[in-house]
Tab-separated table of C-alpha atoms and ligand atoms in Angstrom:
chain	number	residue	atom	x	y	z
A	1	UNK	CA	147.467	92.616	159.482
A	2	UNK	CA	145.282	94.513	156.840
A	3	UNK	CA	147.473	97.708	155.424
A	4	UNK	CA	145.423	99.990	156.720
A	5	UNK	CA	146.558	99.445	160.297
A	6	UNK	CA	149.528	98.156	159.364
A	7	UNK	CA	150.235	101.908	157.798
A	8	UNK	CA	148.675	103.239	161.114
A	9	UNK	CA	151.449	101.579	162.996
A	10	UNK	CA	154.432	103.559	161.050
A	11	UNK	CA	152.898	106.509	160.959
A	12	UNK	CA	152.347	106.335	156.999
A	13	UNK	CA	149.327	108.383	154.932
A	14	UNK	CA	149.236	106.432	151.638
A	15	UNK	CA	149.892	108.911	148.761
A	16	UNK	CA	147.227	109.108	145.877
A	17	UNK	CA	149.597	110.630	143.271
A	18	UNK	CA	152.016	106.874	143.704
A	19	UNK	CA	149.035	105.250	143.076
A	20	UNK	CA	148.950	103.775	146.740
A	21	UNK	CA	145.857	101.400	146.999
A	22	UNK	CA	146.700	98.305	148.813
A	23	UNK	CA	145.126	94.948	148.193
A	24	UNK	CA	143.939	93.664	151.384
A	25	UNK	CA	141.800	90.770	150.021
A	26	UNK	CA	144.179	87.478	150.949
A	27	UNK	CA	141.889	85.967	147.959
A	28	UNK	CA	142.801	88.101	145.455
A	29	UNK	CA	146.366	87.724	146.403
A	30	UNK	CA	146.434	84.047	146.618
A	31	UNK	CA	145.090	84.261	143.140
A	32	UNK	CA	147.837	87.102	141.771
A	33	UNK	CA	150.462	84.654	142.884
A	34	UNK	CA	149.186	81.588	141.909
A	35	UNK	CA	149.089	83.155	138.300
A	36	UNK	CA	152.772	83.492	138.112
A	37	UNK	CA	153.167	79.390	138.302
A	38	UNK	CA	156.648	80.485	140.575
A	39	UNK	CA	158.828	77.527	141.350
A	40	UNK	CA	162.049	78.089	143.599
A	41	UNK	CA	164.057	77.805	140.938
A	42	UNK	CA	162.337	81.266	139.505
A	43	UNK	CA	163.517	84.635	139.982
A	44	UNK	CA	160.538	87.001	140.146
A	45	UNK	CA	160.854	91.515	139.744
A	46	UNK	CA	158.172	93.023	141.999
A	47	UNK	CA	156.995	96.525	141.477
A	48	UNK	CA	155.865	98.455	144.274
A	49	UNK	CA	156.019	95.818	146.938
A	50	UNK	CA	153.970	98.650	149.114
A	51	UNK	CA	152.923	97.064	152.421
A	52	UNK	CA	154.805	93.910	151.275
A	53	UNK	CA	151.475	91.453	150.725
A	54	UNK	CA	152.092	90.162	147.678
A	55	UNK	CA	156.176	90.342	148.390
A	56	UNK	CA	155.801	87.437	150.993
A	57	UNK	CA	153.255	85.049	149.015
A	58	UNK	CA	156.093	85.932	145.726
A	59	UNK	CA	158.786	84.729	148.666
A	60	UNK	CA	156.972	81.645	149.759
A	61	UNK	CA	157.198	80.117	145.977
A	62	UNK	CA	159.990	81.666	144.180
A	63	UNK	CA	164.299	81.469	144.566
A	64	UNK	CA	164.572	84.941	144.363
A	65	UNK	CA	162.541	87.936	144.572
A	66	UNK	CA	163.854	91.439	143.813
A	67	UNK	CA	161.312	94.282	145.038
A	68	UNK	CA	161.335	98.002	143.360
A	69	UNK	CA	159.579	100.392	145.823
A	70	UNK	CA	160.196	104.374	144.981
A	71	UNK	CA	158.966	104.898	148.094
A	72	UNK	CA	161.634	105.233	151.096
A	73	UNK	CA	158.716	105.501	153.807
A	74	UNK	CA	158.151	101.869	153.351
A	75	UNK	CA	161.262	100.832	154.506
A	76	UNK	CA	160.932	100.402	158.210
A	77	UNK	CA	157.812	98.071	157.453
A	78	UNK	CA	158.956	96.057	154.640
A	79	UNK	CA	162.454	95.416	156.448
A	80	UNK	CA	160.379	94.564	159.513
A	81	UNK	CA	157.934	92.343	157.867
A	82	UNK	CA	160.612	90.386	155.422
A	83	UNK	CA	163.374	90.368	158.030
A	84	UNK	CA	162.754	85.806	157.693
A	85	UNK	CA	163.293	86.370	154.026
A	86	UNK	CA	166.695	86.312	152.970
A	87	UNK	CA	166.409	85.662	148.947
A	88	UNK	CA	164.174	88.710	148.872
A	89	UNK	CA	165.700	91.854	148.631
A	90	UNK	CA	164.113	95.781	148.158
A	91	UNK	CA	165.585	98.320	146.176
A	92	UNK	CA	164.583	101.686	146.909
A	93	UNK	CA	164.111	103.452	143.626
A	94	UNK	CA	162.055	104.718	140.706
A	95	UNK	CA	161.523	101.262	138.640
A	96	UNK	CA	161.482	103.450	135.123
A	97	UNK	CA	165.295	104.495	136.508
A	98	UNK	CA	165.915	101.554	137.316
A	99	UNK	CA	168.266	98.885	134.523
A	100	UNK	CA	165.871	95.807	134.850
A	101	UNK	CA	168.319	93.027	133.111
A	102	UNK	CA	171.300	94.820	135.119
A	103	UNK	CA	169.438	94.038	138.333
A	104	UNK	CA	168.077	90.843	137.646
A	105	UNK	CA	171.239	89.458	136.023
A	106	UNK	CA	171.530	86.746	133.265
A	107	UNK	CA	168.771	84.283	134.341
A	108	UNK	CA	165.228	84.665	133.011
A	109	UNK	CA	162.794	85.995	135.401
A	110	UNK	CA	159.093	86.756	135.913
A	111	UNK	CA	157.679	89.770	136.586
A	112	UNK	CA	155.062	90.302	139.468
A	113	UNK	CA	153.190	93.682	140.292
A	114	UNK	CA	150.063	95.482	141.600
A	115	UNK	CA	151.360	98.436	139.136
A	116	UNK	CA	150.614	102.307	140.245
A	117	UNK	CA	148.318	102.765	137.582
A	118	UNK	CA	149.810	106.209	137.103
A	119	UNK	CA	152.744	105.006	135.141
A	120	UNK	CA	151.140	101.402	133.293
A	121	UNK	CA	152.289	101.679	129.927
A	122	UNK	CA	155.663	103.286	130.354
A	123	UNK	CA	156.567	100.441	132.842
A	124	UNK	CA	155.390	98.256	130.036
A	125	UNK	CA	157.570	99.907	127.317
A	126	UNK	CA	160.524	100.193	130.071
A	127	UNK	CA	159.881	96.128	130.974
A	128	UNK	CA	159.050	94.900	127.191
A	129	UNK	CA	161.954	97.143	125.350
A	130	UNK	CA	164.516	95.798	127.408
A	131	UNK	CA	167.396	94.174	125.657
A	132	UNK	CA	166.560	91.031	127.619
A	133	UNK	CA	162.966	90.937	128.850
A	134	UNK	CA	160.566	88.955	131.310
A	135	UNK	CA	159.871	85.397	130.630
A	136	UNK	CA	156.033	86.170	132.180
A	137	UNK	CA	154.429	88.895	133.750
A	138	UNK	CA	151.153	88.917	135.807
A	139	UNK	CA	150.058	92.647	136.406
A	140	UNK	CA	147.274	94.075	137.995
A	141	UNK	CA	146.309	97.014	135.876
A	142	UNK	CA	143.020	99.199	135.633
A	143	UNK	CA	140.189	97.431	133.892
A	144	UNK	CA	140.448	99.556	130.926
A	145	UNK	CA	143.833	99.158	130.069
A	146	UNK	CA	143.280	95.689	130.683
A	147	UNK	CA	140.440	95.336	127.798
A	148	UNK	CA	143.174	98.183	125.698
A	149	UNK	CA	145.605	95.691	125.530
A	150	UNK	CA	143.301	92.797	124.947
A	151	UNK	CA	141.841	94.420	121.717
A	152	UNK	CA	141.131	92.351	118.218
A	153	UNK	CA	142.010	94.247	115.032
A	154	UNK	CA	139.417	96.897	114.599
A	155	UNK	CA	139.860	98.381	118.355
A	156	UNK	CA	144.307	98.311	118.518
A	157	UNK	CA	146.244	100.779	119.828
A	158	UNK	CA	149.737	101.325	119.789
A	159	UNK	CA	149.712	99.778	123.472
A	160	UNK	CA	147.981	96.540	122.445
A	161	UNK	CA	150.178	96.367	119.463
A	162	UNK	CA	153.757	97.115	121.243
A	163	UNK	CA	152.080	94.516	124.264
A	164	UNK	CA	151.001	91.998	121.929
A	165	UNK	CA	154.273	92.017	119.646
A	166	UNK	CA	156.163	90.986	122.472
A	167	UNK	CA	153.769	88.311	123.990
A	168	UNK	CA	150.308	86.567	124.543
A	169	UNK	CA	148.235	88.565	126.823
A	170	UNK	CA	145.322	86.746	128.818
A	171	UNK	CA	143.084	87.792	131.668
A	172	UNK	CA	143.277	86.370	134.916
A	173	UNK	CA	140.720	87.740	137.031
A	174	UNK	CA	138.436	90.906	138.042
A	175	UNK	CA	139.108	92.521	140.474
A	176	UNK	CA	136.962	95.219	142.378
A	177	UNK	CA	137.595	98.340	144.192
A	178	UNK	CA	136.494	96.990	147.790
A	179	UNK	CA	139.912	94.585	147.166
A	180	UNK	CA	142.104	98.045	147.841
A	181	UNK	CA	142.421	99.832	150.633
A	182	UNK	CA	142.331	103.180	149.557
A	183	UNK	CA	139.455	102.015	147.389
A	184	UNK	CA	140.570	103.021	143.560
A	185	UNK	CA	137.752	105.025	141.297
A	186	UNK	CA	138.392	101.785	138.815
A	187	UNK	CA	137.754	98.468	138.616
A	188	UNK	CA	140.646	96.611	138.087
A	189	UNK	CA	142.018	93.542	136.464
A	190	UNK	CA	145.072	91.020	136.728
A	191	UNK	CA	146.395	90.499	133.113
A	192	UNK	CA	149.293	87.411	132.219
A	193	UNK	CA	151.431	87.965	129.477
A	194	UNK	CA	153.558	85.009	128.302
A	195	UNK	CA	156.380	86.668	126.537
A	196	UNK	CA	157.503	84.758	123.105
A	197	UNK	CA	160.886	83.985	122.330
A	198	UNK	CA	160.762	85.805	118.950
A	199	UNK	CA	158.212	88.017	117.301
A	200	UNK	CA	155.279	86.162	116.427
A	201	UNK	CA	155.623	88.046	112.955
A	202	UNK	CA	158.404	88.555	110.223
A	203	UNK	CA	160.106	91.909	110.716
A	204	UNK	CA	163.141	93.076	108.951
A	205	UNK	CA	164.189	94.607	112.781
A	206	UNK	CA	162.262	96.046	116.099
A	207	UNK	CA	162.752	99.899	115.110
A	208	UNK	CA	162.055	99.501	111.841
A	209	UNK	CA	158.277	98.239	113.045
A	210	UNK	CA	157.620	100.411	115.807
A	211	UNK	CA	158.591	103.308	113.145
A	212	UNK	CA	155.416	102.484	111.378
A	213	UNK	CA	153.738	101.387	114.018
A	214	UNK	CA	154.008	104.936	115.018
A	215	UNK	CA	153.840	106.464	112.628
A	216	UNK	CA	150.448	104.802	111.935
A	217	UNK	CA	148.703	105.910	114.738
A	218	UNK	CA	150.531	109.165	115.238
A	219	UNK	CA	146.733	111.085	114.364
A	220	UNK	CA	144.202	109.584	115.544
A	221	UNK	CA	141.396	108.621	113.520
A	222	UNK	CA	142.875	109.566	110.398
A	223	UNK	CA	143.203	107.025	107.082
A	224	UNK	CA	146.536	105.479	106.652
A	225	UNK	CA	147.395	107.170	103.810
A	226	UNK	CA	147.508	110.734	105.632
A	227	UNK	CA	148.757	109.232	108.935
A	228	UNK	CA	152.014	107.588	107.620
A	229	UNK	CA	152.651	110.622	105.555
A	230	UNK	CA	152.618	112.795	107.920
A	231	UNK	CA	153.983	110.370	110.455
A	232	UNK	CA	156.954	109.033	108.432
A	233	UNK	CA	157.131	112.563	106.443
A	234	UNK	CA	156.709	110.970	102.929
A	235	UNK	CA	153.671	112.952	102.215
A	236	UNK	CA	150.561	111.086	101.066
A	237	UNK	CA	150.903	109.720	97.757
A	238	UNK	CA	154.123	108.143	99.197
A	239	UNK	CA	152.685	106.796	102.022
A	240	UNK	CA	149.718	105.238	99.759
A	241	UNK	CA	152.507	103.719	97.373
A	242	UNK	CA	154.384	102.120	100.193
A	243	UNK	CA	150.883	100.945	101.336
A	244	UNK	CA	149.709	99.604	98.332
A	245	UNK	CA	152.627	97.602	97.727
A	246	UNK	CA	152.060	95.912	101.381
A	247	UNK	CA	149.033	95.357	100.007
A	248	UNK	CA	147.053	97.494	102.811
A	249	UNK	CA	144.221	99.223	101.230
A	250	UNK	CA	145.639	103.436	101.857
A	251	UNK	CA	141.952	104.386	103.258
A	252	UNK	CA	142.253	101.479	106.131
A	253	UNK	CA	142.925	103.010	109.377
A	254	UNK	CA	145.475	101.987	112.386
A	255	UNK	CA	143.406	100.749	114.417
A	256	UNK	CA	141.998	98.145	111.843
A	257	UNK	CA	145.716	96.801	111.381
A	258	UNK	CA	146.951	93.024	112.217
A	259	UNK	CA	150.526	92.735	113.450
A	260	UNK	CA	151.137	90.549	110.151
A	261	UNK	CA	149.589	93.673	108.206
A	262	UNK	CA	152.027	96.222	110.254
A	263	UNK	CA	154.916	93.482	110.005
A	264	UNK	CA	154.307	93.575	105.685
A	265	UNK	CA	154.490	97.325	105.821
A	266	UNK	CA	157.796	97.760	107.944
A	267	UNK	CA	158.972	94.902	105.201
A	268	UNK	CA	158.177	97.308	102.756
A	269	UNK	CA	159.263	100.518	104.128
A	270	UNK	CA	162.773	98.608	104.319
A	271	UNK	CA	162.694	97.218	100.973
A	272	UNK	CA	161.949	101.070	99.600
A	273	UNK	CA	165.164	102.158	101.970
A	274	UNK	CA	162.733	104.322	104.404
B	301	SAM	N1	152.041	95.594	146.013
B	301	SAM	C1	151.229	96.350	146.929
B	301	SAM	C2	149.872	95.699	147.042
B	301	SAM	O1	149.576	94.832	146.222
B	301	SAM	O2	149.110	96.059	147.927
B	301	SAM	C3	151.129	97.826	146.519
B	301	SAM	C4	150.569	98.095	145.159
B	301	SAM	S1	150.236	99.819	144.887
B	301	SAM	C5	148.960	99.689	143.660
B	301	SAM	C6	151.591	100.429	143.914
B	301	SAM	C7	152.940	100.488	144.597
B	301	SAM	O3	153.890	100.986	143.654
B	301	SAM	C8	153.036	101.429	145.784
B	301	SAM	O4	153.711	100.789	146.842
B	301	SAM	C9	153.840	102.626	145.280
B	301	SAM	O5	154.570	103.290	146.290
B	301	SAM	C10	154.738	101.941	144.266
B	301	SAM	N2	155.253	102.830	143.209
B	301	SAM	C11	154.666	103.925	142.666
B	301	SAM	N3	155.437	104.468	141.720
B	301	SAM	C12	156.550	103.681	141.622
B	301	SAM	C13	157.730	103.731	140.821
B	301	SAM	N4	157.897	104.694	139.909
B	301	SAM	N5	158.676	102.787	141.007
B	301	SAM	C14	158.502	101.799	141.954
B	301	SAM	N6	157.406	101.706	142.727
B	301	SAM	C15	156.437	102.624	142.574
């Protein structure tokens, strides 16, 4: 049943501000769960299971599937429409309250979610930052933040740096707005990240990177030089030392900046006991 009816049925108005668009298109889906290569010996984390779609193809391929919904409405419908799923199992909470390796135990897992587009790069932070993280995740995101985290050196941001720190991003597949019911304003894309097993670049520690990281881009636009000053509150003829010695030219600016180039300044910050 398409969610629109299905919605009808409980009684349930999807709600714009929890980024409620459904994907209706079987298609698409097909395609979303193919992408996570599930096996039943995998444990997957859904976000927002919603009407439950993507939940049962997730179910049909993997061991285990835990689904986060914040949304309590759902419950009548998703208990209905999993009741012949035992290994899946919803949680009824906010997934950036919610302790991801705590839930999912000690076995990897895979992460697989139409994400509310409202809260994309926290739940990336939240997933990413974790003190054990995903093996994989396949996320459908907006188009935008798609190409964002996709960027080359020249067009980074701290969310395509902090993504692709952690893993290899790809794209999957485009996906338009006639795919949702409520149709979103955006296009929309389905992004795989293969997370690495360590950093694909030398850093003294995680902090100590994101610190510069940071700091780098904490004003937008600017040169190095002035950004880290500020940013790491050397002041700028600091900041263009510690630069220097990384051998980054001071004027360059963030978004110009390969991980190995941020990875040789946190190295140096460290060395200079910043
Ligand atoms: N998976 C469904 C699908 O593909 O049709 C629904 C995807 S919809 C884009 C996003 C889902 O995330 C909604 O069900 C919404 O209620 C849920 N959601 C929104 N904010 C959330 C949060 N903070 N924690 C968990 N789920 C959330």
């Amino acid at each position: 049943m398409n969610p629109r009816s299905l919605l009808e049925r409980y009684n349930i108005q999807p709600k714009k501000s929890l980024g409620q668009n459904f994907l209706h298109d079987p298609g698409v889906l097909d395609k979303i769960a193919a992408a996570a290569e599930l096996t039943p010996a995998d444990a997957v984390l859904e976000i927002g299971p919603g009407t439950g779609a993507l939940t049962e193809r997730l179910a049909a391929a993997a061991g285990r599937v835990v689904a986060v919904e914040t949304d309590a409405r759902l419950q009548p419908l998703l208990a209905e429409r999993l009741a012949s799923c035992p290994h899946v199992e919803v949680v009824y909470a906010d997934i950036l309250a919610v302790d991801v390796p705590a839930l999912m135990g000690p076995a990897p897992y895979i992460v697989v979610a139409n994400l509310p587009y409202y809260i994309t790069s926290a739940i990336l932070r939240h997933l990413l930052e974790a003190p054990r993280r995903p093996r994989r995740l396949v996320l459908t995101v907006q188009q935008e933040v798609a190409e964002r985290i996709m960027a080359a050196p020249g067009d980074l941001s701290l969310l395509a740096v902090s993504v692709q720190f952690y893993g290899q991003p790809r794209t999957v597949m485009h996906i338009k707005p006639a795919a949702f019911w409520p149709r979103p304003d955006v296009d929309s894309a389905v992004l795989r990240i293969d997370v690495y097993d360590r950093p694909p670049v030398d850093v003294p520690d995680e902090r100590a990177f994101f610190r510069v990281v940071r700091a780098g881009f904490s004003q937008k636009r600017k040169q190095l030089r002035n950004a880290l000053g500020a940013g790491l509150g050397l002041g700028g003829e600091a900041a263009a030392a510690l630069l220097t010695r990384a051998g980054v030219d001071p004027r360059r600016r963030a978004e110009t900046m390969t991980l190995a180039e941020w990875a040789a300044l946190a190295r140096a910050a460290a060395e200079g006991g910043l």
